[in-house]
Amino acid sequence: MPCSPRLLEQKTPVTPIGYGAMSLSAYYTNTPEPDSKRLAFLDHVYATGQRFWDTANNYGDNEELIGKWLALNPDKRKDIVLATKFGQVGGGPGRNDAAYARECCERSLEKLQTSYIDLYYVHRVDTAVPIEKTVEGLVGLVREGKVRHIGLSEVSPQTLRRAHAVHPIAAIQMEYSLFALDVEKPKTDLLNTTKELGVALVAYSPLSRGLLSGRLKSPDDLEEGDFRRGIPRFFPENFHKNLELDEKLHTIAARNGITVGQLALAWLLAQGDNVIPIPGTKSIDYFNENMGALEVELGMQDLREIRAAAEKADVRGHRYAVETSPNSYFADTPPLE
């Protein structure tokens, strides 16, 4: 049975699997494809019925690219729930003060060639600004019609609760995959918190940056300029140990006639009606494969086996370069005085 749409704030329907557009522009390559090819790819994304698109103001020319597509297809803007982000400054703490949020929003609106942003995320929280002040600034943008929903990324449950008390938070974006189960752990209790508050959990890197794609066999498969070369999880001394989970999942996937990637996405969808994976790719074939996970219905025995494999896996290496870690995991902000 096809997966039903997910909801933002219990009112805005989105595709159960979103599309993360980052790889069209940045981080995985030094040489993005020509605009003509990337715009044609977005044509395909739209034609398949995919309506939840994710970008950010620090993804190279990604906002500009989507803006070009929207300018060529103005009648289709209303169909798309478009998410972007602000506040991540290099690898250090975010900047979230109200003036900066407004400045970034205005710039993103210009680049995206749109009058509103459906979902505006705080990409990384500001360790110097109480989250209440950040949300108050974003509420001003909501009142002006420039932003429709507010989101957060990589926050603690305490930060989410504080933000949600100021204004409803529609979604939080966290890394969540069979390689990254931290949102479920009692220490964080973040998945349960989102369900309690009615907040969507948008799972970025749901295929663990390719480790769950079934296609990566060696760190040498990564091209020069690919940021994964700097992530400890992909270092040679860790990579092959991490692939052991992929190999265990392959047996379950083969039994169901699906790929490991489809299995990983279908498993996430089964973790709650508020969970929305946003895999990214620049390949039409891989995009179609990812969206095929919407047709996958895993049995209870499969779900138990998958979880057991993930929980027993000896995952090696951090999910980010160590120097970016302090503000990249379940971050808090100062208390409001």
CSV table of C-alpha atoms in Angstrom, one decimal:
chain,number,residue,atom,x,y,z
A,1,MET,CA,0.0,0.0,0.0
A,2,PRO,CA,1.5,3.4,-1.0
A,3,CYS,CA,2.6,5.6,1.9
A,4,SER,CA,0.3,8.4,2.9
A,5,PRO,CA,1.4,12.0,2.8
A,6,ARG,CA,3.0,13.5,5.9
A,7,LEU,CA,1.8,16.7,7.5
A,8,LEU,CA,3.5,19.9,8.8
A,9,GLU,CA,1.7,21.4,11.7
A,10,GLN,CA,-1.1,19.0,11.1
A,11,LYS,CA,-2.2,21.0,8.1
A,12,THR,CA,0.3,21.2,5.2
A,13,PRO,CA,0.7,17.8,3.3
A,14,VAL,CA,4.1,16.9,2.0
A,15,THR,CA,5.5,13.9,0.1
A,16,PRO,CA,6.4,11.2,2.6
A,17,ILE,CA,9.9,11.1,1.1
A,18,GLY,CA,11.3,14.5,0.4
A,19,TYR,CA,14.1,15.5,-2.0
A,20,GLY,CA,17.4,16.9,-0.6
A,21,ALA,CA,18.8,19.1,-3.4
A,22,MET,CA,22.2,19.8,-1.9
A,23,SER,CA,24.2,17.4,-4.1
A,24,LEU,CA,23.1,19.2,-7.2
A,25,SER,CA,25.4,22.0,-6.2
A,26,ALA,CA,27.8,21.3,-3.3
A,27,TYR,CA,29.8,19.1,-1.1
A,28,TYR,CA,29.9,15.9,-3.2
A,29,THR,CA,31.8,17.5,-6.1
A,30,ASN,CA,33.9,20.4,-7.1
A,31,THR,CA,32.3,20.6,-10.5
A,32,PRO,CA,28.5,20.8,-10.6
A,33,GLU,CA,26.8,19.8,-13.8
A,34,PRO,CA,25.7,22.5,-16.3
A,35,ASP,CA,22.4,24.3,-15.4
A,36,SER,CA,20.7,22.7,-18.4
A,37,LYS,CA,21.2,19.2,-16.9
A,38,ARG,CA,20.4,20.2,-13.4
A,39,LEU,CA,17.2,22.0,-14.4
A,40,ALA,CA,16.1,19.0,-16.5
A,41,PHE,CA,16.7,16.9,-13.4
A,42,LEU,CA,14.3,19.1,-11.4
A,43,ASP,CA,11.8,18.8,-14.2
A,44,HIS,CA,11.9,15.0,-13.6
A,45,VAL,CA,11.6,15.4,-9.8
A,46,TYR,CA,8.5,17.5,-10.2
A,47,ALA,CA,7.0,15.2,-12.9
A,48,THR,CA,7.2,12.2,-10.5
A,49,GLY,CA,5.0,14.0,-8.0
A,50,GLN,CA,7.8,14.9,-5.6
A,51,ARG,CA,6.6,18.1,-3.9
A,52,PHE,CA,8.8,18.5,-0.8
A,53,TRP,CA,12.1,20.1,-1.8
A,54,ASP,CA,15.0,20.9,0.6
A,55,THR,CA,17.9,23.4,0.2
A,56,ALA,CA,19.9,25.9,2.3
A,57,ASN,CA,21.7,29.2,1.9
A,58,ASN,CA,25.1,27.5,2.2
A,59,TYR,CA,24.7,24.8,-0.5
A,60,GLY,CA,26.7,26.5,-3.2
A,61,ASP,CA,24.4,27.8,-5.9
A,62,ASN,CA,21.5,25.6,-4.8
A,63,GLU,CA,19.1,28.3,-4.0
A,64,GLU,CA,19.9,30.1,-7.2
A,65,LEU,CA,19.4,26.9,-9.2
A,66,ILE,CA,16.0,26.3,-7.7
A,67,GLY,CA,15.1,29.9,-8.3
A,68,LYS,CA,15.9,29.5,-12.0
A,69,TRP,CA,13.7,26.5,-12.1
A,70,LEU,CA,10.8,28.4,-10.4
A,71,ALA,CA,11.3,31.3,-12.7
A,72,LEU,CA,10.8,28.9,-15.7
A,73,ASN,CA,7.8,27.3,-14.0
A,74,PRO,CA,6.0,30.0,-12.1
A,75,ASP,CA,2.7,28.2,-12.2
A,76,LYS,CA,4.2,25.2,-10.3
A,77,ARG,CA,5.5,27.2,-7.3
A,78,LYS,CA,2.2,26.7,-5.4
A,79,ASP,CA,2.5,22.9,-5.7
A,80,ILE,CA,5.9,22.7,-3.9
A,81,VAL,CA,6.6,22.9,-0.2
A,82,LEU,CA,10.0,24.5,-0.4
A,83,ALA,CA,12.3,24.4,2.6
A,84,THR,CA,15.5,26.3,3.1
A,85,LYS,CA,17.8,27.1,6.0
A,86,PHE,CA,20.0,29.9,7.5
A,87,GLY,CA,22.3,30.2,10.4
A,88,GLN,CA,25.2,27.8,9.7
A,89,VAL,CA,28.4,29.8,9.5
A,90,GLY,CA,31.3,27.7,8.4
A,91,GLY,CA,32.0,24.9,10.9
A,92,GLY,CA,31.5,27.0,13.9
A,93,PRO,CA,28.4,27.9,16.0
A,94,GLY,CA,25.4,29.3,14.1
A,95,ARG,CA,24.3,32.9,14.0
A,96,ASN,CA,20.6,33.3,14.8
A,97,ASP,CA,19.9,36.8,15.9
A,98,ALA,CA,16.7,38.4,14.5
A,99,ALA,CA,18.5,40.9,12.3
A,100,TYR,CA,20.7,38.2,10.7
A,101,ALA,CA,17.6,35.9,10.2
A,102,ARG,CA,15.8,38.6,8.4
A,103,GLU,CA,18.9,39.4,6.3
A,104,CYS,CA,19.3,35.8,5.3
A,105,CYS,CA,15.6,35.3,4.6
A,106,GLU,CA,15.5,38.3,2.3
A,107,ARG,CA,18.5,37.1,0.4
A,108,SER,CA,17.1,33.6,0.1
A,109,LEU,CA,13.8,34.9,-1.2
A,110,GLU,CA,15.7,36.8,-3.9
A,111,LYS,CA,17.8,33.8,-4.9
A,112,LEU,CA,14.8,31.5,-4.9
A,113,GLN,CA,12.8,34.0,-6.9
A,114,THR,CA,9.8,33.5,-4.7
A,115,SER,CA,7.8,35.7,-2.3
A,116,TYR,CA,7.6,33.1,0.5
A,117,ILE,CA,9.4,30.2,2.0
A,118,ASP,CA,7.2,27.3,3.1
A,119,LEU,CA,9.6,25.9,5.8
A,120,TYR,CA,12.4,28.0,7.1
A,121,TYR,CA,14.9,26.2,9.3
A,122,VAL,CA,17.5,27.4,11.8
A,123,HIS,CA,20.3,25.3,10.3
A,124,ARG,CA,22.5,25.4,13.5
A,125,VAL,CA,21.6,27.1,16.7
A,126,ASP,CA,23.4,30.1,18.0
A,127,THR,CA,25.3,29.2,21.2
A,128,ALA,CA,25.1,32.9,22.3
A,129,VAL,CA,21.4,33.6,21.6
A,130,PRO,CA,18.5,32.0,23.5
A,131,ILE,CA,16.3,30.0,21.2
A,132,GLU,CA,13.3,32.0,22.3
A,133,LYS,CA,14.8,35.2,20.8
A,134,THR,CA,15.6,33.4,17.6
A,135,VAL,CA,12.0,32.1,17.2
A,136,GLU,CA,10.6,35.5,18.1
A,137,GLY,CA,12.5,37.0,15.2
A,138,LEU,CA,11.2,34.3,12.8
A,139,VAL,CA,7.7,34.9,14.0
A,140,GLY,CA,8.0,38.4,12.5
A,141,LEU,CA,8.8,36.9,9.1
A,142,VAL,CA,5.7,34.6,9.5
A,143,ARG,CA,3.5,37.5,10.2
A,144,GLU,CA,4.7,39.3,7.1
A,145,GLY,CA,4.0,36.2,5.0
A,146,LYS,CA,7.6,35.6,4.0
A,147,VAL,CA,7.8,32.3,6.0
A,148,ARG,CA,4.9,29.8,6.5
A,149,HIS,CA,6.5,27.3,8.9
A,150,ILE,CA,9.4,27.4,11.2
A,151,GLY,CA,11.9,24.6,11.6
A,152,LEU,CA,15.1,23.7,13.6
A,153,SER,CA,18.0,21.5,12.9
A,154,GLU,CA,20.3,19.4,15.2
A,155,VAL,CA,18.7,20.5,18.4
A,156,SER,CA,18.2,18.9,21.8
A,157,PRO,CA,14.7,18.1,23.0
A,158,GLN,CA,15.0,20.9,25.6
A,159,THR,CA,15.7,23.4,22.8
A,160,LEU,CA,12.8,22.1,20.8
A,161,ARG,CA,10.4,22.4,23.8
A,162,ARG,CA,11.6,26.0,24.5
A,163,ALA,CA,11.2,27.0,20.9
A,164,HIS,CA,7.8,25.3,20.5
A,165,ALA,CA,6.5,27.2,23.6
A,166,VAL,CA,7.1,30.5,21.7
A,167,HIS,CA,5.6,29.4,18.3
A,168,PRO,CA,4.7,26.0,16.8
A,169,ILE,CA,7.7,24.3,15.3
A,170,ALA,CA,6.7,22.5,12.2
A,171,ALA,CA,9.7,20.3,11.8
A,172,ILE,CA,13.2,19.5,13.0
A,173,GLN,CA,15.8,18.2,10.7
A,174,MET,CA,18.2,15.6,12.2
A,175,GLU,CA,20.5,12.9,10.9
A,176,TYR,CA,18.5,9.7,11.3
A,177,SER,CA,19.3,6.4,9.6
A,178,LEU,CA,20.2,2.9,10.4
A,179,PHE,CA,23.8,4.2,11.0
A,180,ALA,CA,22.5,7.1,13.2
A,181,LEU,CA,19.9,6.1,15.7
A,182,ASP,CA,20.8,8.8,18.3
A,183,VAL,CA,17.4,10.5,18.0
A,184,GLU,CA,15.8,7.3,19.5
A,185,LYS,CA,18.1,6.9,22.5
A,186,PRO,CA,16.8,7.6,26.0
A,187,LYS,CA,19.6,10.2,26.5
A,188,THR,CA,18.2,12.3,23.8
A,189,ASP,CA,14.6,11.1,23.6
A,190,LEU,CA,14.1,13.4,20.6
A,191,LEU,CA,12.0,11.2,18.4
A,192,ASN,CA,9.5,10.7,21.2
A,193,THR,CA,9.5,14.5,21.9
A,194,THR,CA,8.6,15.2,18.3
A,195,LYS,CA,5.7,12.8,18.4
A,196,GLU,CA,4.5,14.3,21.7
A,197,LEU,CA,4.6,17.8,20.3
A,198,GLY,CA,3.3,17.0,16.8
A,199,VAL,CA,6.5,18.1,15.1
A,200,ALA,CA,7.8,16.4,11.9
A,201,LEU,CA,11.2,14.8,12.1
A,202,VAL,CA,12.8,15.3,8.7
A,203,ALA,CA,15.6,12.8,8.4
A,204,TYR,CA,18.6,14.0,6.5
A,205,SER,CA,21.3,11.6,5.3
A,206,PRO,CA,18.8,8.8,5.6
A,207,LEU,CA,21.2,6.6,3.5
A,208,SER,CA,24.1,7.7,5.7
A,209,ARG,CA,25.7,9.7,2.8
A,210,GLY,CA,25.8,6.6,0.6
A,211,LEU,CA,26.9,3.9,3.1
A,212,LEU,CA,23.4,2.5,2.8
A,213,SER,CA,23.1,2.9,-1.0
A,214,GLY,CA,24.6,-0.5,-1.8
A,215,ARG,CA,27.0,1.2,-4.3
A,216,LEU,CA,30.0,2.4,-2.3
A,217,LYS,CA,32.6,-0.3,-1.9
A,218,SER,CA,35.7,1.7,-1.1
A,219,PRO,CA,36.7,5.2,0.0
A,220,ASP,CA,38.4,5.4,-3.4
A,221,ASP,CA,34.9,5.5,-5.0
A,222,LEU,CA,34.6,9.1,-3.7
A,223,GLU,CA,35.8,11.7,-6.2
A,224,GLU,CA,38.2,14.5,-5.4
A,225,GLY,CA,36.4,17.3,-3.7
A,226,ASP,CA,33.8,15.0,-2.1
A,227,PHE,CA,33.4,16.2,1.5
A,228,ARG,CA,32.9,12.7,2.7
A,229,ARG,CA,36.7,12.2,2.4
A,230,GLY,CA,37.0,14.4,5.5
A,231,ILE,CA,34.4,12.5,7.6
A,232,PRO,CA,35.9,9.9,10.0
A,233,ARG,CA,33.2,7.4,9.1
A,234,PHE,CA,34.6,7.2,5.6
A,235,PHE,CA,38.3,7.0,6.6
A,236,PRO,CA,39.9,3.8,5.3
A,237,GLU,CA,40.4,2.4,8.8
A,238,ASN,CA,36.6,2.7,9.4
A,239,PHE,CA,35.0,2.3,6.1
A,240,HIS,CA,35.1,-1.4,5.5
A,241,LYS,CA,34.0,-2.2,9.1
A,242,ASN,CA,31.0,0.1,8.5
A,243,LEU,CA,30.1,-1.7,5.3
A,244,GLU,CA,29.3,-4.8,7.3
A,245,LEU,CA,25.9,-3.4,8.2
A,246,ASP,CA,25.2,-2.8,4.6
A,247,GLU,CA,26.1,-6.4,3.8
A,248,LYS,CA,23.7,-7.7,6.5
A,249,LEU,CA,20.9,-5.5,5.2
A,250,HIS,CA,21.5,-6.7,1.7
A,251,THR,CA,20.2,-10.2,2.7
A,252,ILE,CA,16.9,-8.8,4.0
A,253,ALA,CA,16.5,-6.5,1.0
A,254,ALA,CA,17.2,-9.3,-1.5
A,255,ARG,CA,14.5,-11.4,0.2
A,256,ASN,CA,12.0,-8.6,-0.4
A,257,GLY,CA,13.1,-7.9,-3.9
A,258,ILE,CA,14.3,-4.4,-3.1
A,259,THR,CA,17.6,-2.5,-2.8
A,260,VAL,CA,19.3,-1.8,0.4
A,261,GLY,CA,18.6,1.9,-0.1
A,262,GLN,CA,14.8,1.2,-0.5
A,263,LEU,CA,14.9,-1.0,2.6
A,264,ALA,CA,16.6,1.8,4.6
A,265,LEU,CA,14.1,4.4,3.6
A,266,ALA,CA,11.1,2.1,4.1
A,267,TRP,CA,12.4,1.3,7.6
A,268,LEU,CA,12.5,5.0,8.4
A,269,LEU,CA,9.0,5.6,7.2
A,270,ALA,CA,7.9,2.8,9.5
A,271,GLN,CA,9.3,4.6,12.6
A,272,GLY,CA,6.4,7.1,12.8
A,273,ASP,CA,3.9,9.0,10.7
A,274,ASN,CA,5.9,12.2,11.5
A,275,VAL,CA,9.2,10.8,10.0
A,276,ILE,CA,10.1,12.2,6.6
A,277,PRO,CA,13.4,11.1,5.0
A,278,ILE,CA,15.0,13.5,2.5
A,279,PRO,CA,17.5,11.5,0.4
A,280,GLY,CA,19.5,13.5,-2.1
A,281,THR,CA,20.9,12.6,-5.5
A,282,LYS,CA,21.7,14.1,-8.9
A,283,SER,CA,20.9,10.8,-10.7
A,284,ILE,CA,17.5,10.2,-12.2
A,285,ASP,CA,17.9,6.4,-11.8
A,286,TYR,CA,18.8,6.8,-8.1
A,287,PHE,CA,16.0,9.3,-7.5
A,288,ASN,CA,13.5,6.9,-9.0
A,289,GLU,CA,15.0,4.1,-6.8
A,290,ASN,CA,14.6,6.2,-3.7
A,291,MET,CA,11.0,7.1,-4.5
A,292,GLY,CA,10.3,3.4,-5.1
A,293,ALA,CA,10.6,3.0,-1.3
A,294,LEU,CA,7.1,4.5,-1.0
A,295,GLU,CA,5.7,1.3,-2.4
A,296,VAL,CA,7.6,-0.9,0.1
A,297,GLU,CA,5.8,-2.4,3.1
A,298,LEU,CA,8.1,-4.2,5.4
A,299,GLY,CA,6.7,-7.0,7.6
A,300,MET,CA,7.2,-7.1,11.4
A,301,GLN,CA,9.8,-9.8,11.1
A,302,ASP,CA,11.8,-7.7,8.6
A,303,LEU,CA,11.5,-4.6,10.8
A,304,ARG,CA,12.8,-6.6,13.8
A,305,GLU,CA,15.7,-8.0,11.9
A,306,ILE,CA,16.7,-4.6,10.5
A,307,ARG,CA,16.6,-3.0,13.9
A,308,ALA,CA,18.6,-5.8,15.4
A,309,ALA,CA,21.3,-5.5,12.7
A,310,ALA,CA,21.5,-1.7,13.2
A,311,GLU,CA,21.7,-1.9,17.0
A,312,LYS,CA,24.4,-4.6,16.9
A,313,ALA,CA,26.4,-2.8,14.3
A,314,ASP,CA,29.9,-1.6,15.3
A,315,VAL,CA,29.8,1.8,13.7
A,316,ARG,CA,33.2,3.4,13.5
A,317,GLY,CA,34.0,7.1,13.2
A,318,HIS,CA,32.1,10.4,13.7
A,319,ARG,CA,29.4,11.4,11.3
A,320,TYR,CA,30.9,14.8,10.9
A,321,ALA,CA,34.5,16.1,10.8
A,322,VAL,CA,35.6,16.4,14.5
A,323,GLU,CA,36.1,20.2,14.2
A,324,THR,CA,32.4,20.8,13.4
A,325,SER,CA,31.1,18.5,16.1
A,326,PRO,CA,30.4,20.8,19.1
A,327,ASN,CA,27.4,22.5,17.4
A,328,SER,CA,26.4,19.6,15.2
A,329,TYR,CA,24.8,17.3,17.7
A,330,PHE,CA,21.6,18.0,19.7
A,331,ALA,CA,22.6,21.5,20.5
A,332,ASP,CA,21.4,23.8,23.3
A,333,THR,CA,21.3,27.6,23.6
A,334,PRO,CA,21.7,29.8,26.6
A,335,PRO,CA,18.7,30.2,28.9
A,336,LEU,CA,16.4,33.2,28.4
A,337,GLU,CA,17.0,35.8,31.2
